[in-house]
Amino acid sequence: MPVPVPRQRAIPAVESGQAQAVSTVGGHSGASGASGAETAYKEKTAENTTNTLVGSDTISTNLTLLLIEDDPGGSPIVPELLDQAGKPIRVRTARNLTEAERLLTDDVHCILLDLALPAPGRADDRDDELSVLRHVLELAPRHAVLALTASGDAERGAEAVRVGAQDYLFRDELDGRLLSRAIRYAVERKRSDTAERRLAEGRMRAQENRRLERGLLPTPLLDGSPLRFAARYRPGRSRALLGGDFYDVVRTPDGTVHAMIGDVCGHGPDEAALGVELRIAWRALTLAGLCGDELLGTLQQVLEHERSDDEIFATLCTVDIAPDGRRAGLCLAGHPAPLIARPGRPARLLPYDNNGPALGLLPGARWPRMQVELGREWSLMLYTDGLIEGHIGQGRERLGQDGMVEMIRRQLAQGLSGEELLRAAVNEVRQLNGGELADDVAVLLLDRVP
């Protein structure tokens, strides 16, 4: 719709999509043969407020405005516009939302929308004065939007801002300086709003991750036990918080301390979720009085019902330590044997001759419970295979259980213990691997010091 603004420069016919391309050599072109676009100008390329560096070259991009307005007479309402550096702001025009959608390319920074433009859609939209704005916001959710309204209609403009526009302008107060400043403001405000929204989304994801982390990395229930507990966990997936490894420690009313560590094959979110389910099921079954073969058989049923694929399995190691702390029962379901360290003796692996199959591989499988003598003072380390399957240097050789045992012996000789020992072990394994480990790593340590 025309407004009384001095016409300083016309909108290019080719960009508006309302006319065939015409020659721009020598200045102005004729209006005949063009519908709604009367003069073409040669676009200037200049440095904008933002530059994109590619190698040693600089790619400069001017601000681009998309004007959406229904003007039967074809008179432009936008005067000459300059950005903050004094360079021209490109202008494209569209007479309806169909044209706007075609012209809304990635290089458009801001949309100037005439609120008087009729909106397409259902008959219900006719009673909504801002229906055209709602359509544009749906069409261009990532772009800054300026609403153009009649002079004195501040209430409608304010409502447009509440709906989602960055600002509003009056037609009869429009001039180049005002509009240029409004465009820059709208673009920066949109960027700020987008950054703030992403920050809020990131905080929400972090809160969700912390809740998930509490499910995977539980607080041990060791009230009343003299044993000391430490644990380290590191997911193998890049930037992931959760992996398929899981562990838990609880003390039952009779004074027995039960510890468990397990590993679901795979590294995705489904495997992480299954690991959480198995951990919760293990804690519930343990507190209900189950242990050994009976407990593992029930866990296998849980896995078989909850897994998304019949080929998914889980390895598991469970230890139940007698109330006096000198003996323990050990069950292995396809899992590496724990490491025990005692004063005056070199650290070694516990027996693993009766290692049963991983959960989910063999229906009706059995898992023998081995009795182990711990002694008066000891440290018991349970771990997943991520700790032993890392490479050593550039070759294909892996650390393995023997290499891990030697590493722990050396670190114990250096006086490391508890959290400090586990931190040093995980860090050294990563260094030997030459970087981040491909598999999840979980390690827990129980110490008995009389």
GROMACS .gro file of N, CA and C in nm, residues 45 67 133 159 164-165 170 224 229 255 277 312 320 347 356 386 395 410 433:
model
   57
   45THR      N    1   2.828  -0.484  -0.384
   45THR     CA    2   2.877  -0.577  -0.282
   45THR      C    3   2.978  -0.504  -0.197
   67LEU      N    4   1.071  -0.721   0.177
   67LEU     CA    5   0.951  -0.641   0.199
   67LEU      C    6   0.830  -0.719   0.148
  133LEU      N    7   0.076  -1.191   1.012
  133LEU     CA    8   0.201  -1.198   1.088
  133LEU      C    9   0.225  -1.340   1.138
  159GLU      N   10   0.082  -0.531   1.988
  159GLU     CA   11   0.033  -0.669   1.986
  159GLU      C   12   0.118  -0.753   1.891
  164GLY      N   13   0.532  -1.191   1.828
  164GLY     CA   14   0.661  -1.245   1.786
  164GLY      C   15   0.746  -1.155   1.700
  165ALA      N   16   0.693  -1.039   1.657
  165ALA     CA   17   0.774  -0.945   1.578
  165ALA      C   18   0.879  -0.879   1.668
  170PHE      N   19   0.550   0.291   1.194
  170PHE     CA   20   0.437   0.357   1.131
  170PHE      C   21   0.473   0.393   0.987
  224GLY      N   22   2.629  -4.758   5.768
  224GLY     CA   23   2.660  -4.858   5.869
  224GLY      C   24   2.774  -4.951   5.831
  229PHE      N   25   3.413  -4.641   4.964
  229PHE     CA   26   3.368  -4.656   4.825
  229PHE      C   27   3.423  -4.543   4.739
  255GLY      N   28   2.394  -5.677   5.709
  255GLY     CA   29   2.531  -5.628   5.710
  255GLY      C   30   2.612  -5.666   5.589
  277GLU      N   31   1.790  -4.964   3.362
  277GLU     CA   32   1.686  -5.059   3.402
  277GLU      C   33   1.746  -5.178   3.475
  312ILE      N   34   2.108  -5.821   2.167
  312ILE     CA   35   2.167  -5.740   2.273
  312ILE      C   36   2.187  -5.824   2.398
  320ASP      N   37   2.921  -6.026   4.678
  320ASP     CA   38   2.854  -6.006   4.807
  320ASP      C   39   2.955  -6.031   4.917
  347ALA      N   40   4.904  -5.698   4.362
  347ALA     CA   41   4.765  -5.701   4.317
  347ALA      C   42   4.747  -5.812   4.214
  356GLY      N   43   3.035  -6.760   3.403
  356GLY     CA   44   2.917  -6.801   3.327
  356GLY      C   45   2.896  -6.714   3.205
  386GLY      N   46   3.607  -5.151   2.905
  386GLY     CA   47   3.662  -5.029   2.846
  386GLY      C   48   3.796  -4.992   2.905
  395GLY      N   49   5.005  -4.886   1.763
  395GLY     CA   50   4.980  -5.021   1.712
  395GLY      C   51   4.843  -5.074   1.748
  410ARG      N   52   5.180  -5.067   4.000
  410ARG     CA   53   5.272  -4.954   4.003
  410ARG      C   54   5.209  -4.833   4.072
  433ASN      N   55   4.618  -4.489   2.509
  433ASN     CA   56   4.535  -4.504   2.388
  433ASN      C   57   4.559  -4.392   2.288
   0.00000   0.00000   0.00000
